[in-house]
Amino acid sequence: MPVETPPGPDGVPVIGNALSLVRDPRGFYEEMSEYGDVVSYSVPLLDFCTVLHPDLVEQVLLHEQDAFDKFGFEELGGELASEGLLLTDGEQWRRQRTIVQDAFTLERIQGYGDAMARYADELVAGWEDGDEIALNREFSRLTLRVLTHSLFDLDLADEAAVVTEFADVLNDRGSLDGVSTFVPMWIPTPENRRYKRVLGEFRTFVEGLIDERRGRAAEYDDLLSLLLTAEDETGETMSETEVRDQMVTFLFAGHETTSLALTYTFLELAQRADVRDRLDAEHDAVLDGSTPGLTDLDDLSYTEQVIQESLRLYPPAFILFRTVREDVELGGYRIPEGTKLTLPQFHIHTDDRWYDDPETFDPDRWTGGFEESLPDYAYFPFGGGPRHCIGMRFAMLELKTVIPTVARQVDFELLSDPDPEFDMATTLRPSEDVRVRVEKR
């Protein structure tokens, strides 16, 4: 377990032993919380400070957000999508955000609902009664298909394997399950060589998609064409690298996180007959056997509570990272410029200061004004502040559409561990497949 060491130079409590972080990330953060809400720790090559109080998270993400830059994989010499919306900062980020947000207006997002329901129906139609499937893999195929159709007007078919392989290798490279995450990319380890190979293949694939569209962008009304043609206030369009890195970012993050949210939701529903019965009753009353449409979604209140509770216990993007741009004060401590910050949703979402019985899946907690009683950043599955997830409304529409579409047609008998181990990597993925048996209704 971590051991206490003398306070850091600015008085911040420090805990050590990075191997504990690798072996048991959740236990490491539990131990860390005993030292307060601002605690430092080190891993090879990097010093970190974590904040564990919602008010401090709000300070970082909202009130003083200009004092912090994004921190990501590039810091270890890696290459990902440094010119994409996820990792850019300052004026470049603001320029990109202004352009990209036009693809995520409420009107546009609502137009994707029919495709979400249709593809979910087709996924279920492909299952036979008694089939044994891996939910995480099935939902990954679904959400990737929804994403590429809705935002890029593409049907990848067999090419989807390129995207899912990249998602796997990116998670492997970012996993806390081993020390390879902290090995600089210039060291030719097998993990680093594999990552570079697969990233190169993925980039070549994305560049091919862009080349096919270039010159024909006016024929389409989707995110890819917007990336190629939209001009900022100076009349400039995005560079080729920026367009490519936006595609890389959305193809990974846009499908991986939603597929995990679906996986964990149905993992819980397979074990909670009481929750499933209430969900079925709501779907029967609101949908009467039909596929959910836009006019139905506001009435699916219990479905939304189930989603909220799933995102609380299993936030797919389970931790946020920042770099301190200038000396700041957090919780009474001076945090020096250059310090790396972690904002762990997975820990704050299960802090018993904010949640009763925090480890229990209980959608009923999201009633009676409970959310309004929480500190603002005790629940932030989509981040917060100006840099909150731009795809939040898209993801929520997909979840509220897919869950009823699947649930009204099938039940799942859980075959794998009801309390799975997690690989805390780029996303919060299950260490092993979530396996179920399909029971058609």
Short mmCIF file of C-alpha atoms in Angstrom, two decimals:
data_model
loop_
_atom_site.label_atom_id
_atom_site.label_comp_id
_atom_site.label_asym_id
_atom_site.label_seq_id
_atom_site.Cartn_x
_atom_site.Cartn_y
_atom_site.Cartn_z
CA MET A 1 0.00 0.00 0.00
CA PRO A 2 1.13 3.61 -0.43
CA VAL A 3 3.21 4.97 2.42
CA GLU A 4 3.19 8.50 3.71
CA THR A 5 6.26 10.59 2.99
CA PRO A 6 7.07 14.13 4.11
CA PRO A 7 4.95 16.87 2.56
CA GLY A 8 6.01 18.20 -0.82
CA PRO A 9 7.75 21.54 -1.22
CA ASP A 10 4.47 23.40 -1.10
CA GLY A 11 3.08 21.43 1.83
CA VAL A 12 0.95 19.07 -0.26
CA PRO A 13 0.67 15.62 1.36
CA VAL A 14 2.61 13.05 -0.65
CA ILE A 15 2.11 9.31 -1.00
CA GLY A 16 4.54 7.04 -2.77
CA ASN A 17 5.00 3.56 -4.22
CA ALA A 18 3.81 3.77 -7.82
CA LEU A 19 3.57 -0.03 -7.95
CA SER A 20 0.46 0.25 -5.78
CA LEU A 21 -1.13 2.43 -8.46
CA VAL A 22 -0.35 -0.21 -11.08
CA ARG A 23 -1.54 -3.16 -8.97
CA ASP A 24 -4.69 -1.64 -7.49
CA PRO A 25 -5.69 1.79 -8.84
CA ARG A 26 -8.93 1.92 -6.86
CA GLY A 27 -7.20 0.94 -3.66
CA PHE A 28 -4.48 3.50 -4.35
CA TYR A 29 -7.05 6.30 -4.58
CA GLU A 30 -8.86 5.07 -1.50
CA GLU A 31 -5.59 5.25 0.42
CA MET A 32 -4.85 8.63 -1.09
CA SER A 33 -8.16 10.06 0.10
CA GLU A 34 -7.10 9.47 3.71
CA TYR A 35 -4.53 12.26 3.33
CA GLY A 36 -7.02 14.92 2.25
CA ASP A 37 -8.48 16.37 -0.94
CA VAL A 38 -5.18 17.50 -2.47
CA VAL A 39 -2.50 14.79 -2.57
CA SER A 40 0.69 14.30 -4.58
CA TYR A 41 2.19 11.11 -5.96
CA SER A 42 4.80 10.09 -8.50
CA VAL A 43 5.08 7.60 -11.33
CA PRO A 44 8.17 7.06 -13.49
CA LEU A 45 9.14 10.35 -15.15
CA LEU A 46 6.17 12.33 -13.83
CA ASP A 47 4.93 13.97 -10.63
CA PHE A 48 1.17 14.24 -10.11
CA CYS A 49 -1.27 15.99 -7.83
CA THR A 50 -4.82 14.75 -7.50
CA VAL A 51 -7.87 16.67 -6.27
CA LEU A 52 -10.72 14.77 -4.66
CA HIS A 53 -13.29 17.45 -3.78
CA PRO A 54 -16.00 18.63 -6.18
CA ASP A 55 -15.33 22.29 -5.40
CA LEU A 56 -11.70 21.89 -6.45
CA VAL A 57 -12.72 20.06 -9.62
CA GLU A 58 -15.06 22.97 -10.40
CA GLN A 59 -12.21 25.40 -9.84
CA VAL A 60 -10.00 23.53 -12.31
CA LEU A 61 -12.61 22.85 -15.01
CA LEU A 62 -14.66 26.03 -14.79
CA HIS A 63 -13.67 29.00 -12.66
CA GLU A 64 -9.93 28.98 -13.38
CA GLN A 65 -9.85 26.80 -16.47
CA ASP A 66 -7.43 29.14 -18.28
CA ALA A 67 -4.77 28.28 -15.69
CA PHE A 68 -4.70 24.65 -16.87
CA ASP A 69 -3.74 22.93 -20.11
CA LYS A 70 -4.77 19.50 -21.29
CA PHE A 71 -2.36 16.69 -20.47
CA GLY A 72 -2.32 13.51 -22.45
CA PHE A 73 -0.38 10.69 -24.01
CA GLU A 74 1.95 13.04 -25.86
CA GLU A 75 3.72 13.83 -22.59
CA LEU A 76 5.32 10.37 -22.66
CA GLY A 77 6.54 10.83 -26.20
CA GLY A 78 3.50 9.15 -27.68
CA GLU A 79 1.64 10.15 -30.79
CA LEU A 80 -2.11 10.19 -30.91
CA ALA A 81 -4.09 13.18 -32.13
CA SER A 82 -2.27 16.19 -30.76
CA GLU A 83 -3.93 18.50 -33.31
CA GLY A 84 -7.42 17.23 -32.47
CA LEU A 85 -10.06 18.83 -30.29
CA LEU A 86 -9.34 16.55 -27.32
CA LEU A 87 -5.73 17.66 -26.82
CA THR A 88 -5.36 21.16 -28.27
CA ASP A 89 -5.36 24.24 -26.05
CA GLY A 90 -5.80 27.99 -26.20
CA GLU A 91 -6.79 29.74 -29.40
CA GLN A 92 -6.38 26.62 -31.54
CA TRP A 93 -8.85 24.73 -29.33
CA ARG A 94 -11.37 27.62 -29.33
CA ARG A 95 -11.17 27.85 -33.13
CA GLN A 96 -11.70 24.11 -33.53
CA ARG A 97 -14.50 23.97 -30.97
CA THR A 98 -16.39 26.73 -32.78
CA ILE A 99 -16.17 24.83 -36.06
CA VAL A 100 -16.96 21.37 -34.71
CA GLN A 101 -19.88 22.38 -32.48
CA ASP A 102 -21.94 23.13 -35.60
CA ALA A 103 -22.15 19.36 -36.13
CA PHE A 104 -23.61 18.88 -32.65
CA THR A 105 -26.50 21.29 -32.62
CA LEU A 106 -29.70 19.95 -31.06
CA GLU A 107 -31.47 19.91 -34.42
CA ARG A 108 -28.72 17.86 -36.08
CA ILE A 109 -28.42 15.42 -33.19
CA GLN A 110 -32.15 14.78 -33.11
CA GLY A 111 -31.93 13.77 -36.75
CA TYR A 112 -29.70 10.84 -35.85
CA GLY A 113 -32.27 9.10 -33.64
CA ASP A 114 -33.90 7.02 -36.38
CA ALA A 115 -30.57 5.54 -37.48
CA MET A 116 -29.66 4.75 -33.86
CA ALA A 117 -32.89 2.79 -33.38
CA ARG A 118 -32.67 1.07 -36.77
CA TYR A 119 -29.12 -0.15 -36.23
CA ALA A 120 -29.98 -1.35 -32.72
CA ASP A 121 -32.91 -3.32 -34.16
CA GLU A 122 -30.61 -4.86 -36.77
CA LEU A 123 -28.08 -5.82 -34.10
CA VAL A 124 -30.74 -7.64 -32.07
CA ALA A 125 -32.13 -9.30 -35.20
CA GLY A 126 -28.73 -10.87 -35.76
CA TRP A 127 -28.86 -12.69 -32.41
CA GLU A 128 -30.52 -16.05 -32.08
CA ASP A 129 -32.23 -17.24 -28.91
CA GLY A 130 -29.59 -18.95 -26.79
CA ASP A 131 -26.62 -17.24 -28.45
CA GLU A 132 -23.68 -16.51 -26.17
CA ILE A 133 -22.27 -13.07 -26.94
CA ALA A 134 -19.81 -10.55 -25.48
CA LEU A 135 -21.79 -7.39 -24.78
CA ASN A 136 -18.76 -5.11 -24.95
CA ARG A 137 -17.88 -6.34 -28.44
CA GLU A 138 -21.45 -6.31 -29.76
CA PHE A 139 -22.11 -2.80 -28.49
CA SER A 140 -18.78 -1.61 -29.87
CA ARG A 141 -19.87 -2.72 -33.34
CA LEU A 142 -23.19 -0.96 -32.89
CA THR A 143 -21.89 2.37 -31.63
CA LEU A 144 -19.16 2.50 -34.28
CA ARG A 145 -21.77 1.92 -36.97
CA VAL A 146 -24.01 4.64 -35.52
CA LEU A 147 -21.12 7.08 -35.26
CA THR A 148 -19.71 6.58 -38.73
CA HIS A 149 -23.13 6.80 -40.35
CA SER A 150 -24.33 9.81 -38.37
CA LEU A 151 -21.21 11.96 -38.36
CA PHE A 152 -19.32 10.80 -41.44
CA ASP A 153 -22.03 9.31 -43.71
CA LEU A 154 -19.98 6.13 -43.94
CA ASP A 155 -20.68 2.43 -43.53
CA LEU A 156 -17.35 0.87 -42.61
CA ALA A 157 -18.50 -2.78 -42.73
CA ASP A 158 -15.35 -4.95 -42.69
CA GLU A 159 -13.14 -1.90 -42.24
CA ALA A 160 -14.49 -1.47 -38.71
CA ALA A 161 -11.79 -3.89 -37.53
CA VAL A 162 -9.19 -1.18 -38.18
CA VAL A 163 -10.93 1.12 -35.70
CA THR A 164 -11.55 -1.50 -33.04
CA GLU A 165 -7.95 -2.76 -33.23
CA PHE A 166 -6.73 0.79 -32.71
CA ALA A 167 -9.07 1.19 -29.73
CA ASP A 168 -7.66 -2.02 -28.23
CA VAL A 169 -4.03 -1.07 -28.71
CA LEU A 170 -4.59 2.47 -27.42
CA ASN A 171 -6.18 1.09 -24.28
CA ASP A 172 -3.35 -1.42 -23.89
CA ARG A 173 -0.77 1.34 -24.19
CA GLY A 174 -2.58 3.53 -21.66
CA SER A 175 -3.44 0.82 -19.15
CA LEU A 176 -2.36 1.12 -15.51
CA ASP A 177 -2.15 -2.66 -15.48
CA GLY A 178 1.56 -2.60 -16.24
CA VAL A 179 4.60 -0.34 -16.26
CA SER A 180 4.69 -0.13 -20.07
CA THR A 181 2.38 2.87 -19.88
CA PHE A 182 5.17 4.87 -18.27
CA VAL A 183 7.89 3.81 -20.72
CA PRO A 184 8.67 6.63 -23.21
CA MET A 185 7.65 5.91 -26.78
CA TRP A 186 11.21 6.18 -28.10
CA ILE A 187 12.17 3.01 -26.23
CA PRO A 188 11.52 0.12 -28.67
CA THR A 189 9.54 -2.18 -26.40
CA PRO A 190 7.14 -4.69 -28.01
CA GLU A 191 4.20 -2.60 -26.73
CA ASN A 192 5.61 0.60 -28.22
CA ARG A 193 6.37 -1.03 -31.56
CA ARG A 194 2.87 -2.48 -31.77
CA TYR A 195 1.32 0.86 -30.87
CA LYS A 196 3.29 2.69 -33.58
CA ARG A 197 2.40 0.08 -36.19
CA VAL A 198 -1.32 0.11 -35.45
CA LEU A 199 -1.46 3.91 -35.14
CA GLY A 200 0.23 4.20 -38.54
CA GLU A 201 -2.30 1.82 -40.09
CA PHE A 202 -5.19 3.69 -38.49
CA ARG A 203 -3.92 7.07 -39.67
CA THR A 204 -3.47 5.73 -43.21
CA PHE A 205 -7.06 4.44 -43.09
CA VAL A 206 -8.39 7.81 -41.88
CA GLU A 207 -6.38 9.73 -44.47
CA GLY A 208 -7.90 7.48 -47.14
CA LEU A 209 -11.41 8.36 -45.95
CA ILE A 210 -10.54 12.05 -46.08
CA ASP A 211 -9.03 11.77 -49.57
CA GLU A 212 -12.19 10.05 -50.84
CA ARG A 213 -14.31 12.93 -49.56
CA ARG A 214 -12.03 15.81 -50.56
CA GLY A 215 -13.46 17.67 -53.53
CA ARG A 216 -16.93 16.22 -52.92
CA ALA A 217 -17.59 17.74 -49.50
CA ALA A 218 -20.36 19.98 -50.83
CA GLU A 219 -22.40 16.87 -51.65
CA TYR A 220 -22.62 15.90 -47.97
CA ASP A 221 -23.96 17.42 -44.77
CA ASP A 222 -21.95 15.75 -42.02
CA LEU A 223 -19.02 16.32 -39.68
CA LEU A 224 -16.35 15.21 -42.15
CA SER A 225 -17.49 17.67 -44.81
CA LEU A 226 -17.74 20.38 -42.16
CA LEU A 227 -14.14 19.70 -41.11
CA LEU A 228 -12.98 20.02 -44.70
CA THR A 229 -14.87 23.17 -45.63
CA ALA A 230 -15.66 25.28 -42.54
CA GLU A 231 -13.75 28.54 -42.23
CA ASP A 232 -12.86 30.41 -39.07
CA GLU A 233 -13.25 34.17 -38.63
CA THR A 234 -10.06 34.76 -40.64
CA GLY A 235 -11.27 32.68 -43.56
CA GLU A 236 -8.88 29.81 -42.83
CA THR A 237 -9.91 26.14 -42.94
CA MET A 238 -8.44 23.39 -40.77
CA SER A 239 -5.07 22.00 -41.78
CA GLU A 240 -4.83 18.46 -43.12
CA THR A 241 -3.31 17.32 -39.83
CA GLU A 242 -6.14 18.93 -37.85
CA VAL A 243 -8.79 17.24 -39.99
CA ARG A 244 -7.08 13.88 -39.63
CA ASP A 245 -6.68 14.25 -35.88
CA GLN A 246 -10.34 15.24 -35.44
CA MET A 247 -11.32 12.06 -37.28
CA VAL A 248 -8.97 9.96 -35.16
CA THR A 249 -10.37 11.52 -31.97
CA PHE A 250 -14.05 11.05 -32.85
CA LEU A 251 -13.67 7.55 -34.29
CA PHE A 252 -12.10 6.37 -31.04
CA ALA A 253 -13.80 8.39 -28.31
CA GLY A 254 -17.15 8.69 -30.05
CA HIS A 255 -17.88 4.97 -30.11
CA GLU A 256 -15.76 3.48 -27.31
CA THR A 257 -17.27 5.44 -24.42
CA THR A 258 -20.90 4.87 -25.43
CA SER A 259 -20.36 1.15 -26.04
CA LEU A 260 -18.93 0.84 -22.52
CA ALA A 261 -21.89 2.71 -21.04
CA LEU A 262 -24.27 0.28 -22.76
CA THR A 263 -22.22 -2.71 -21.62
CA TYR A 264 -22.23 -1.70 -17.97
CA THR A 265 -25.89 -0.75 -18.01
CA PHE A 266 -26.95 -4.18 -19.27
CA LEU A 267 -24.46 -5.84 -16.92
CA GLU A 268 -26.42 -4.32 -14.03
CA LEU A 269 -29.83 -4.98 -15.58
CA ALA A 270 -28.94 -8.67 -15.93
CA GLN A 271 -28.48 -8.81 -12.16
CA ARG A 272 -31.20 -6.46 -10.94
CA ALA A 273 -34.64 -7.91 -11.65
CA ASP A 274 -36.32 -5.09 -9.73
CA VAL A 275 -34.67 -2.42 -11.88
CA ARG A 276 -35.32 -4.36 -15.06
CA ASP A 277 -39.01 -4.81 -14.19
CA ARG A 278 -39.46 -1.06 -13.64
CA LEU A 279 -37.63 -0.31 -16.85
CA ASP A 280 -39.82 -2.73 -18.77
CA ALA A 281 -42.95 -1.21 -17.25
CA GLU A 282 -41.91 2.26 -18.37
CA HIS A 283 -41.11 1.06 -21.87
CA ASP A 284 -44.48 -0.72 -22.13
CA ALA A 285 -46.33 2.36 -20.96
CA VAL A 286 -44.47 4.89 -23.10
CA LEU A 287 -43.57 2.93 -26.21
CA ASP A 288 -46.34 0.29 -26.38
CA GLY A 289 -44.05 -2.07 -28.29
CA SER A 290 -42.75 0.50 -30.75
CA THR A 291 -39.26 1.83 -31.35
CA PRO A 292 -38.52 4.98 -29.32
CA GLY A 293 -38.81 8.24 -31.21
CA LEU A 294 -37.87 11.78 -30.29
CA THR A 295 -41.30 12.53 -28.86
CA ASP A 296 -40.96 9.58 -26.46
CA LEU A 297 -37.62 10.43 -24.89
CA ASP A 298 -38.82 13.03 -22.40
CA ASP A 299 -41.21 10.44 -20.94
CA LEU A 300 -38.47 7.85 -20.38
CA SER A 301 -37.56 9.30 -16.99
CA TYR A 302 -36.65 6.03 -15.28
CA THR A 303 -34.53 5.04 -18.27
CA GLU A 304 -32.60 8.27 -17.78
CA GLN A 305 -32.15 7.49 -14.07
CA VAL A 306 -30.72 4.08 -15.00
CA ILE A 307 -28.29 5.78 -17.38
CA GLN A 308 -27.26 8.32 -14.77
CA GLU A 309 -26.57 5.60 -12.24
CA SER A 310 -24.59 3.56 -14.74
CA LEU A 311 -22.44 6.58 -15.63
CA ARG A 312 -21.92 7.26 -11.93
CA LEU A 313 -20.63 3.79 -11.09
CA TYR A 314 -18.89 3.15 -14.41
CA PRO A 315 -17.79 6.45 -15.98
CA PRO A 316 -16.22 5.34 -19.29
CA ALA A 317 -13.84 8.33 -19.34
CA PHE A 318 -13.02 7.68 -15.71
CA ILE A 319 -10.33 10.29 -15.02
CA LEU A 320 -9.41 13.71 -16.41
CA PHE A 321 -5.89 15.09 -16.70
CA ARG A 322 -4.59 18.64 -16.69
CA THR A 323 -1.22 20.42 -16.54
CA VAL A 324 -0.86 23.52 -14.39
CA ARG A 325 -0.01 26.41 -16.71
CA GLU A 326 0.85 28.85 -13.92
CA ASP A 327 1.15 28.61 -10.15
CA VAL A 328 -2.30 28.17 -8.62
CA GLU A 329 -3.83 27.67 -5.18
CA LEU A 330 -5.97 24.57 -4.66
CA GLY A 331 -7.45 23.69 -1.30
CA GLY A 332 -4.98 25.88 0.56
CA TYR A 333 -1.90 24.56 -1.25
CA ARG A 334 0.22 26.26 -3.89
CA ILE A 335 0.46 24.01 -6.94
CA PRO A 336 3.51 24.92 -9.03
CA GLU A 337 3.49 25.50 -12.77
CA GLY A 338 4.03 22.28 -14.71
CA THR A 339 2.39 19.99 -12.14
CA LYS A 340 0.21 17.24 -13.62
CA LEU A 341 -3.30 17.09 -12.15
CA THR A 342 -5.71 14.17 -12.02
CA LEU A 343 -9.46 14.58 -11.52
CA PRO A 344 -10.81 11.06 -10.87
CA GLN A 345 -14.52 10.76 -11.62
CA PHE A 346 -14.48 7.07 -10.66
CA HIS A 347 -13.45 7.97 -7.10
CA ILE A 348 -15.49 11.14 -6.60
CA HIS A 349 -18.62 9.40 -7.95
CA THR A 350 -18.39 6.84 -5.14
CA ASP A 351 -17.39 9.13 -2.28
CA ASP A 352 -19.69 8.52 0.68
CA ARG A 353 -19.60 12.22 1.48
CA TRP A 354 -21.93 12.73 -1.48
CA TYR A 355 -23.62 9.35 -1.97
CA ASP A 356 -25.32 6.99 0.46
CA ASP A 357 -24.33 3.36 -0.10
CA PRO A 358 -22.15 4.53 -2.98
CA GLU A 359 -21.15 1.12 -4.34
CA THR A 360 -24.75 0.03 -4.89
CA PHE A 361 -26.48 0.42 -8.26
CA ASP A 362 -29.58 2.39 -7.30
CA PRO A 363 -31.35 4.44 -10.00
CA ASP A 364 -33.85 5.64 -7.37
CA ARG A 365 -31.21 7.91 -5.90
CA TRP A 366 -31.75 10.22 -8.91
CA THR A 367 -35.20 11.34 -7.75
CA GLY A 368 -36.68 13.94 -5.44
CA GLY A 369 -34.21 16.69 -6.23
CA PHE A 370 -31.19 14.56 -5.33
CA GLU A 371 -29.07 15.84 -8.22
CA GLU A 372 -29.78 19.45 -7.25
CA SER A 373 -28.56 18.67 -3.73
CA LEU A 374 -25.18 17.41 -4.94
CA PRO A 375 -22.17 19.68 -5.24
CA ASP A 376 -21.96 20.57 -8.93
CA TYR A 377 -18.90 18.45 -9.64
CA ALA A 378 -19.70 15.44 -7.49
CA TYR A 379 -21.05 13.97 -10.75
CA PHE A 380 -19.27 14.81 -14.00
CA PRO A 381 -19.20 11.82 -16.37
CA PHE A 382 -18.91 14.16 -19.37
CA GLY A 383 -16.32 16.47 -17.82
CA GLY A 384 -17.28 20.07 -17.25
CA GLY A 385 -16.64 23.72 -17.96
CA PRO A 386 -15.99 24.97 -21.49
CA ARG A 387 -14.24 21.70 -22.34
CA HIS A 388 -17.13 19.39 -21.43
CA CYS A 389 -17.64 16.53 -23.87
CA ILE A 390 -18.92 18.00 -27.13
CA GLY A 391 -20.69 14.72 -27.89
CA MET A 392 -22.68 14.62 -24.63
CA ARG A 393 -26.10 15.17 -26.22
CA PHE A 394 -25.28 12.71 -29.00
CA ALA A 395 -24.29 10.06 -26.43
CA MET A 396 -27.37 10.60 -24.27
CA LEU A 397 -29.67 10.37 -27.29
CA GLU A 398 -27.98 7.13 -28.31
CA LEU A 399 -28.25 5.63 -24.82
CA LYS A 400 -31.90 6.61 -24.40
CA THR A 401 -32.68 5.17 -27.83
CA VAL A 402 -30.65 1.96 -27.79
CA ILE A 403 -31.49 0.78 -24.26
CA PRO A 404 -35.28 0.58 -24.83
CA THR A 405 -34.80 -0.81 -28.34
CA VAL A 406 -32.68 -3.69 -27.07
CA ALA A 407 -34.45 -4.25 -23.74
CA ARG A 408 -37.93 -4.64 -25.24
CA GLN A 409 -36.72 -7.54 -27.41
CA VAL A 410 -34.26 -9.54 -25.29
CA ASP A 411 -33.20 -10.48 -21.80
CA PHE A 412 -29.63 -11.37 -20.93
CA GLU A 413 -28.45 -14.17 -18.64
CA LEU A 414 -25.08 -13.14 -17.26
CA LEU A 415 -22.39 -15.80 -17.82
CA SER A 416 -19.26 -13.92 -16.79
CA ASP A 417 -18.21 -12.40 -13.45
CA PRO A 418 -21.03 -10.25 -11.98
CA ASP A 419 -18.37 -8.08 -10.37
CA PRO A 420 -15.79 -7.81 -13.15
CA GLU A 421 -12.27 -6.55 -12.85
CA PHE A 422 -11.55 -3.33 -14.71
CA ASP A 423 -8.68 -2.32 -16.89
CA MET A 424 -8.16 1.33 -16.04
CA ALA A 425 -6.72 2.37 -19.37
CA THR A 426 -7.63 5.17 -21.75
CA THR A 427 -11.19 4.20 -20.88
CA LEU A 428 -12.68 2.13 -18.07
CA ARG A 429 -12.99 -1.17 -19.91
CA PRO A 430 -13.67 -4.64 -18.47
CA SER A 431 -10.56 -6.79 -18.13
CA GLU A 432 -12.50 -9.73 -19.57
CA ASP A 433 -15.46 -9.84 -21.94
CA VAL A 434 -18.89 -9.32 -20.37
CA ARG A 435 -20.50 -12.54 -21.60
CA VAL A 436 -24.25 -13.18 -21.65
CA ARG A 437 -26.75 -15.64 -23.10
CA VAL A 438 -29.45 -14.08 -25.27
CA GLU A 439 -33.07 -14.82 -24.35
CA LYS A 440 -35.39 -13.56 -27.05
CA ARG A 441 -38.79 -12.30 -25.92
#
